[in-house]
CSV table of N, CA, C and O in Angstrom, one decimal:
chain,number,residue,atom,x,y,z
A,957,UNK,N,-84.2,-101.9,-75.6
A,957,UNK,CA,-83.9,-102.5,-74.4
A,957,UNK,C,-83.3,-101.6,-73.4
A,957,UNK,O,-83.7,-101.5,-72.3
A,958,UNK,N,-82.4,-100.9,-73.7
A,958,UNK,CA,-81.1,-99.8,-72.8
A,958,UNK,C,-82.2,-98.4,-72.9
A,958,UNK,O,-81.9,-97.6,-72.1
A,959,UNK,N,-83.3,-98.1,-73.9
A,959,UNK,CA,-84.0,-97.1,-73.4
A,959,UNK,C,-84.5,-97.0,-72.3
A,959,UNK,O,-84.6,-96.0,-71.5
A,960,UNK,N,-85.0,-98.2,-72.3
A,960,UNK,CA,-86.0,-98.3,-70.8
A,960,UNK,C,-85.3,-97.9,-69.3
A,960,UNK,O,-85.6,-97.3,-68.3
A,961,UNK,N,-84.2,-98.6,-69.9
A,961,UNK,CA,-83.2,-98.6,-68.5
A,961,UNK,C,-83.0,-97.1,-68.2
A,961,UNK,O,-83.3,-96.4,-67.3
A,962,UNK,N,-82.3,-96.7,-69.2
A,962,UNK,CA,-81.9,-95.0,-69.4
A,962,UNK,C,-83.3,-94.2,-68.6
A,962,UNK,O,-83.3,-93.8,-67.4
A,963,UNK,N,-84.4,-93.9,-69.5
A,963,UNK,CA,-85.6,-93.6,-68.9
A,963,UNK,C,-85.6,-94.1,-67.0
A,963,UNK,O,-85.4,-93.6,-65.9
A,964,UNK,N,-85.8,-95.0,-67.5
A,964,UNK,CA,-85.4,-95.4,-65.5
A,964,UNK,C,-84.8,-94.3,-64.6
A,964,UNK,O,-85.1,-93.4,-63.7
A,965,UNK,N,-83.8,-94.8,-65.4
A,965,UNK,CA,-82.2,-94.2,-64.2
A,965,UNK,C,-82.3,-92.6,-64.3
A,965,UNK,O,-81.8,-91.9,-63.5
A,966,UNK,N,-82.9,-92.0,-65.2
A,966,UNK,CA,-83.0,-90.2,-65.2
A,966,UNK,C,-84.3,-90.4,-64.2
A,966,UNK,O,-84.1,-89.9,-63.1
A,967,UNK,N,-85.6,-90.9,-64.4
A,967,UNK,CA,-86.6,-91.1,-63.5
A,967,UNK,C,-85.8,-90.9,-62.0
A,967,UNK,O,-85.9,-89.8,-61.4
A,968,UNK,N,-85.1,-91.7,-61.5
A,968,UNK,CA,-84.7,-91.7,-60.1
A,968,UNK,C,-83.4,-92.0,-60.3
A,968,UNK,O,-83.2,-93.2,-60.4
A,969,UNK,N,-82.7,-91.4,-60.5
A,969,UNK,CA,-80.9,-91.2,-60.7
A,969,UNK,C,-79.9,-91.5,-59.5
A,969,UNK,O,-79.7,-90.6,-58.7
A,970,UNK,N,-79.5,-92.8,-59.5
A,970,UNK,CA,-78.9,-93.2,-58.8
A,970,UNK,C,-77.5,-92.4,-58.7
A,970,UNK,O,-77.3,-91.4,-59.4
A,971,UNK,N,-76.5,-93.0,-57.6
A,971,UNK,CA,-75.1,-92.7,-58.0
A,971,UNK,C,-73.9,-93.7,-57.8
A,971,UNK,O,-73.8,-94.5,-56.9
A,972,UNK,N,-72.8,-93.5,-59.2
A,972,UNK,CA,-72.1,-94.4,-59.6
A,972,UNK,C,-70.1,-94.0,-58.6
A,972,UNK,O,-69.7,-92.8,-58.5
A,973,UNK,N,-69.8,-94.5,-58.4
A,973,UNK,CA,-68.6,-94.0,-57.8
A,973,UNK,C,-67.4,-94.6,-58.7
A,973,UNK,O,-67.1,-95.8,-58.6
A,974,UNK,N,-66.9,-93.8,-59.4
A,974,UNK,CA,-65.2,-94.9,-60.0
A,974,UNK,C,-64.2,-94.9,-59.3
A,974,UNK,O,-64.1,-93.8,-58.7
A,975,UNK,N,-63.4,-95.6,-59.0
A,975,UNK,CA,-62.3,-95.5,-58.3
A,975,UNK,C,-61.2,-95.0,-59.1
A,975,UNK,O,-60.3,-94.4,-58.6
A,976,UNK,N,-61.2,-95.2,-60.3
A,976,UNK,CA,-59.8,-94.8,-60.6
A,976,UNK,C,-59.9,-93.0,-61.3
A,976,UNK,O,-59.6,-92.8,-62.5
A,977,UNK,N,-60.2,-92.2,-60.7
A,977,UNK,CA,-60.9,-90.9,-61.5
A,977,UNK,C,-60.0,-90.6,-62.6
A,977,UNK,O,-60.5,-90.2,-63.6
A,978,UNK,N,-58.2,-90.6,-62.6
A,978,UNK,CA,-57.8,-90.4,-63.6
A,978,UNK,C,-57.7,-90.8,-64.8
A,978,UNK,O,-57.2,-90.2,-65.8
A,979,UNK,N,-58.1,-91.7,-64.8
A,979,UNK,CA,-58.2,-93.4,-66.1
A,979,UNK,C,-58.9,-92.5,-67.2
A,979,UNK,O,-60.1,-92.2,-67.0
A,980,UNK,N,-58.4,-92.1,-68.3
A,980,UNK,CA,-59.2,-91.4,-69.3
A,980,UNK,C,-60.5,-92.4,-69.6
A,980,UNK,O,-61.6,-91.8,-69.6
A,981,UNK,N,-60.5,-93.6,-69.9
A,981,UNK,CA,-62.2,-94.4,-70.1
A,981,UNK,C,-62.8,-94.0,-69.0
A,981,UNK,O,-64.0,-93.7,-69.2
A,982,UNK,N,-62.4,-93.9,-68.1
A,982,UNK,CA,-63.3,-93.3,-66.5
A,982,UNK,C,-63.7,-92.1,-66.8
A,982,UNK,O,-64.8,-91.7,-66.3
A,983,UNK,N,-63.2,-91.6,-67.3
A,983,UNK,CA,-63.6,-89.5,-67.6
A,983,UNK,C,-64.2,-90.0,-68.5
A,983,UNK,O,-65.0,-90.4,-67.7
A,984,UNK,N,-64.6,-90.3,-69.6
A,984,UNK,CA,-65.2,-90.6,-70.6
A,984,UNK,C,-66.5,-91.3,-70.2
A,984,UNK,O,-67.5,-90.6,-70.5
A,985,UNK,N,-66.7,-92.1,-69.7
A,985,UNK,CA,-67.7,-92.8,-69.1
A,985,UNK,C,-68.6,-92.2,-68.1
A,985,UNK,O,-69.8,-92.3,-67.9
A,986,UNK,N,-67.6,-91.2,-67.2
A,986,UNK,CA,-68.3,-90.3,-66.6
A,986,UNK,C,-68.6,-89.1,-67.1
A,986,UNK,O,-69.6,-88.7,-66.6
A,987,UNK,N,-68.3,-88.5,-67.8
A,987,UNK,CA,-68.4,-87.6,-68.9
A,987,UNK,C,-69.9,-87.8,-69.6
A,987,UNK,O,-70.9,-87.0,-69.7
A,988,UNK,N,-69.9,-89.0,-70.2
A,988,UNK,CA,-71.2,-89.2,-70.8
A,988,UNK,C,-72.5,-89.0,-69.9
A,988,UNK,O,-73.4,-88.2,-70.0
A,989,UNK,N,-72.3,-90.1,-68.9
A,989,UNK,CA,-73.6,-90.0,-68.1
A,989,UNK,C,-74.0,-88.7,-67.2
A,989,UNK,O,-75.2,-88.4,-67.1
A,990,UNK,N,-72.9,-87.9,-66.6
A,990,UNK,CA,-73.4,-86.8,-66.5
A,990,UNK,C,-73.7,-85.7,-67.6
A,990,UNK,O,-74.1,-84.6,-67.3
A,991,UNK,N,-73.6,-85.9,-68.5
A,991,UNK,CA,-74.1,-85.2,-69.8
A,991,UNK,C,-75.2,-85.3,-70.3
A,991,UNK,O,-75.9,-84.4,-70.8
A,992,UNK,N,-75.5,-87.0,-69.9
A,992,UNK,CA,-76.7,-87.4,-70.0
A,992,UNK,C,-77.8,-86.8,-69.2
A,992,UNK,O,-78.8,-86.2,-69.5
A,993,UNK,N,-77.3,-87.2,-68.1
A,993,UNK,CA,-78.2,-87.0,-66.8
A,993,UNK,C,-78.7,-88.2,-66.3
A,993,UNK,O,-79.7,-88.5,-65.6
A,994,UNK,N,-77.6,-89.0,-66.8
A,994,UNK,CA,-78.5,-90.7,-66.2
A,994,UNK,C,-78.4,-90.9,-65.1
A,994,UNK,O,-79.3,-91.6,-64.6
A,995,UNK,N,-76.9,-90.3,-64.1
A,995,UNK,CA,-76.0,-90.7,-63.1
A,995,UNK,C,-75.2,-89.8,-62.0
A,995,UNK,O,-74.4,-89.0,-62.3
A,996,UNK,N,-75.4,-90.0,-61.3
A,996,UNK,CA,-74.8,-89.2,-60.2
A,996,UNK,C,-73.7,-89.9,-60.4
A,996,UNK,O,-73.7,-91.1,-60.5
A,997,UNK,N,-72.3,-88.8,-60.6
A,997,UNK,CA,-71.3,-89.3,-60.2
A,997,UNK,C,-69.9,-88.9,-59.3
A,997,UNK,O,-69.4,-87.8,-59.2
A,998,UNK,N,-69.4,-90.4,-58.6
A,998,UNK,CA,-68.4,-89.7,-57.7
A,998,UNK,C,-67.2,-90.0,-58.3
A,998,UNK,O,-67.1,-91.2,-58.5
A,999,UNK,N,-66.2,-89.5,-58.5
A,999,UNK,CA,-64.7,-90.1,-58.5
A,999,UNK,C,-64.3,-90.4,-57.4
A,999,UNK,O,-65.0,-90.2,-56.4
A,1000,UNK,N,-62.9,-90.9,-57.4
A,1000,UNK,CA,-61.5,-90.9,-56.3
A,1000,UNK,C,-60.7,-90.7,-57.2
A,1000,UNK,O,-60.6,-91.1,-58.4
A,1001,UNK,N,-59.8,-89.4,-56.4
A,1001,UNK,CA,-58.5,-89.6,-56.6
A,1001,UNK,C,-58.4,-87.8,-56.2
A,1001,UNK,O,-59.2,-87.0,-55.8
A,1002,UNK,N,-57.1,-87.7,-56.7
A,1002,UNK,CA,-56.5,-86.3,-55.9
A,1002,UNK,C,-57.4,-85.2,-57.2
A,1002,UNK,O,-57.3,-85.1,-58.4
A,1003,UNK,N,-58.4,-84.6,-56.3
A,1003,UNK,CA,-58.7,-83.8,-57.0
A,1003,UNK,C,-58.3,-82.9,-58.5
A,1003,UNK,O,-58.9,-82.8,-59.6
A,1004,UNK,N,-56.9,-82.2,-57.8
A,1004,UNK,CA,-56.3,-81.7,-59.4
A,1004,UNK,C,-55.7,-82.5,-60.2
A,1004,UNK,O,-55.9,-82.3,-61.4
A,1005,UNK,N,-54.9,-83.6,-59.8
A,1005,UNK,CA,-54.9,-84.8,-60.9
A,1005,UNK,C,-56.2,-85.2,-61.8
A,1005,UNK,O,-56.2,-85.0,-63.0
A,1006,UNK,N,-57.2,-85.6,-61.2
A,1006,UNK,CA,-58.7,-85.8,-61.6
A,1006,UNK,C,-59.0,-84.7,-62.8
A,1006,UNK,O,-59.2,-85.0,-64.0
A,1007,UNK,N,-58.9,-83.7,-62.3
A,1007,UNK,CA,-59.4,-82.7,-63.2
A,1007,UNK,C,-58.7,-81.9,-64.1
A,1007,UNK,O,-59.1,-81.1,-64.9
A,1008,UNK,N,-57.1,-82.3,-63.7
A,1008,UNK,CA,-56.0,-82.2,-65.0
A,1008,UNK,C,-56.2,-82.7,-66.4
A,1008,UNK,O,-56.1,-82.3,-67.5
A,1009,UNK,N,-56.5,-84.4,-65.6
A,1009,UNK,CA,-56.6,-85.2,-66.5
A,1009,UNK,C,-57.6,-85.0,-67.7
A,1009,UNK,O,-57.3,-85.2,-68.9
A,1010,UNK,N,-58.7,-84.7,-67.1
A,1010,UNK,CA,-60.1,-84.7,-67.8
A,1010,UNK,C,-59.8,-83.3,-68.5
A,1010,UNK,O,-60.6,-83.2,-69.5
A,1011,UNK,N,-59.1,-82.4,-68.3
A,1011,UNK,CA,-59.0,-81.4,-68.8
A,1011,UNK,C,-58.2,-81.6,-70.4
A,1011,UNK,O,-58.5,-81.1,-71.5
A,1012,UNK,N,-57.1,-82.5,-69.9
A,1012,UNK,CA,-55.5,-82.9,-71.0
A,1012,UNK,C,-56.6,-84.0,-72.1
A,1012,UNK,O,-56.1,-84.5,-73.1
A,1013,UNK,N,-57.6,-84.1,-71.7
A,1013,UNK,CA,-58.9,-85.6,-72.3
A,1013,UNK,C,-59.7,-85.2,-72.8
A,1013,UNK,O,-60.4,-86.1,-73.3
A,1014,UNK,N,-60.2,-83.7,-73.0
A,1014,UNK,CA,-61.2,-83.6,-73.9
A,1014,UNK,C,-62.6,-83.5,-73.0
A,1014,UNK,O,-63.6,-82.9,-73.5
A,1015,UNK,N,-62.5,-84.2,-71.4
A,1015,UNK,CA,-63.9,-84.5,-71.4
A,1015,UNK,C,-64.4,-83.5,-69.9
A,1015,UNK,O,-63.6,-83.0,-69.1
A,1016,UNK,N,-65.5,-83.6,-69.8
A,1016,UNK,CA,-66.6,-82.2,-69.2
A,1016,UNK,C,-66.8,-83.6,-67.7
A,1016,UNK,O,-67.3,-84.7,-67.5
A,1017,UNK,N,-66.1,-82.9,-67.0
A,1017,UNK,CA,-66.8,-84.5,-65.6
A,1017,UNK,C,-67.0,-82.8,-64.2
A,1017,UNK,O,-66.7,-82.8,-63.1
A,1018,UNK,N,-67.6,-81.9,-64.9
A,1018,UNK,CA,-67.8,-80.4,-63.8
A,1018,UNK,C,-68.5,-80.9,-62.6
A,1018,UNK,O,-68.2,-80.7,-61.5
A,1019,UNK,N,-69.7,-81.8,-63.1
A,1019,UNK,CA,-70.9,-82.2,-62.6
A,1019,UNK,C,-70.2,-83.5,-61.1
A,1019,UNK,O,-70.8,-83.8,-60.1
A,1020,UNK,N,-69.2,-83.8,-61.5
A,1020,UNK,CA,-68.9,-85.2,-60.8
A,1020,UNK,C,-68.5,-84.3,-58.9
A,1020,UNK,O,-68.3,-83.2,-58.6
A,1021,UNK,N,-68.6,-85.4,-58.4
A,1021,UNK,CA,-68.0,-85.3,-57.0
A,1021,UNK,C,-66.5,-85.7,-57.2
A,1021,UNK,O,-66.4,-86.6,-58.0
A,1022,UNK,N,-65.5,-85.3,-56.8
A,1022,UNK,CA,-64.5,-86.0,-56.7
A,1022,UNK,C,-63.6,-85.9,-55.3
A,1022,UNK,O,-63.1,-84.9,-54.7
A,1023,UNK,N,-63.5,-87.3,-54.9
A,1023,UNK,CA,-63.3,-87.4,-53.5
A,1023,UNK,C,-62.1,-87.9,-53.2
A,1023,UNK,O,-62.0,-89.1,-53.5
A,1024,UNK,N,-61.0,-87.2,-52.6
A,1024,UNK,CA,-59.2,-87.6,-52.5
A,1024,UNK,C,-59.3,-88.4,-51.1
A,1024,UNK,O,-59.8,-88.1,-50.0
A,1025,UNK,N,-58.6,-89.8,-51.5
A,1025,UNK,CA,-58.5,-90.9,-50.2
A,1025,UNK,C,-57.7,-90.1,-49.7
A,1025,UNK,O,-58.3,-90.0,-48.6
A,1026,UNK,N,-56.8,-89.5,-49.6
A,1026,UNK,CA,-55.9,-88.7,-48.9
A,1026,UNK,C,-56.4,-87.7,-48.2
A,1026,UNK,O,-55.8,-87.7,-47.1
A,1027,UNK,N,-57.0,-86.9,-48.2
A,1027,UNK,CA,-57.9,-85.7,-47.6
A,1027,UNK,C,-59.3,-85.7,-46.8
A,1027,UNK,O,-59.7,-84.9,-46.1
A,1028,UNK,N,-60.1,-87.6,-47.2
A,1028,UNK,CA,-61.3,-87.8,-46.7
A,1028,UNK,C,-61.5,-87.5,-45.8
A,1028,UNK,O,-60.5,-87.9,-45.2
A,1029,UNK,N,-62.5,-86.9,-44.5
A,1029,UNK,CA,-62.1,-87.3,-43.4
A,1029,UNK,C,-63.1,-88.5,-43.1
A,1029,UNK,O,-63.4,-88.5,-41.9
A,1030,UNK,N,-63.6,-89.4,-43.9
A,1030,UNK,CA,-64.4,-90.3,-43.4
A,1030,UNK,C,-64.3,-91.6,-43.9
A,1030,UNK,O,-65.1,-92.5,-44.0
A,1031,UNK,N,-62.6,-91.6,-44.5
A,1031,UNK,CA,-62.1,-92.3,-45.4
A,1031,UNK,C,-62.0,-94.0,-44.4
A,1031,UNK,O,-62.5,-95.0,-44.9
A,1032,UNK,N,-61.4,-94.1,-43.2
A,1032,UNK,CA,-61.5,-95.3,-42.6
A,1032,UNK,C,-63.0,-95.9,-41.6
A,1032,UNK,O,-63.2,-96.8,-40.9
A,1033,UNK,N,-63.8,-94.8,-42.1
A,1033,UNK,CA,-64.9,-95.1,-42.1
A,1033,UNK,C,-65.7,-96.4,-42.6
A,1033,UNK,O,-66.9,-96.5,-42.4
């Protein structure tokens, strides 16, 4: 059932955005799918927190965008 899906989403690979980028299940979740290659992914949050975290976590998120509400400039957009 979830192959097909998978197959899919590497076919034409959408992108997923988390909001909470520090949340260890968030790096993990993002971790996988860019590993995979199923998912474009964006975080939020303060860039070196983001990638403190995932560093203190075990998990690979290199691949991810990560976008600081504080620094956007297209944030009240």
């Amino acid at each position: 059932m979830f192959d097909k899906l998978i197959e899919q989403l590497k076919a034409t690979p959408r992108t997923i955005v988390f909001t909470e980028g520090p949340d260890a299940r968030i790096q993990e979740a993002a971790s996988r799918l860019l590993a995979d290659g199923i998912m474009k992914v964006i975080m939020v949050g303060n860039v070196e927190e983001v990638q403190a975290a995932a560093k203190a976590n075990g998990f690979d998120i290199s691949g991810a965008e990560i976008i600081d509400p504080a620094t956007y400039p297209e944030m009240d957009a």
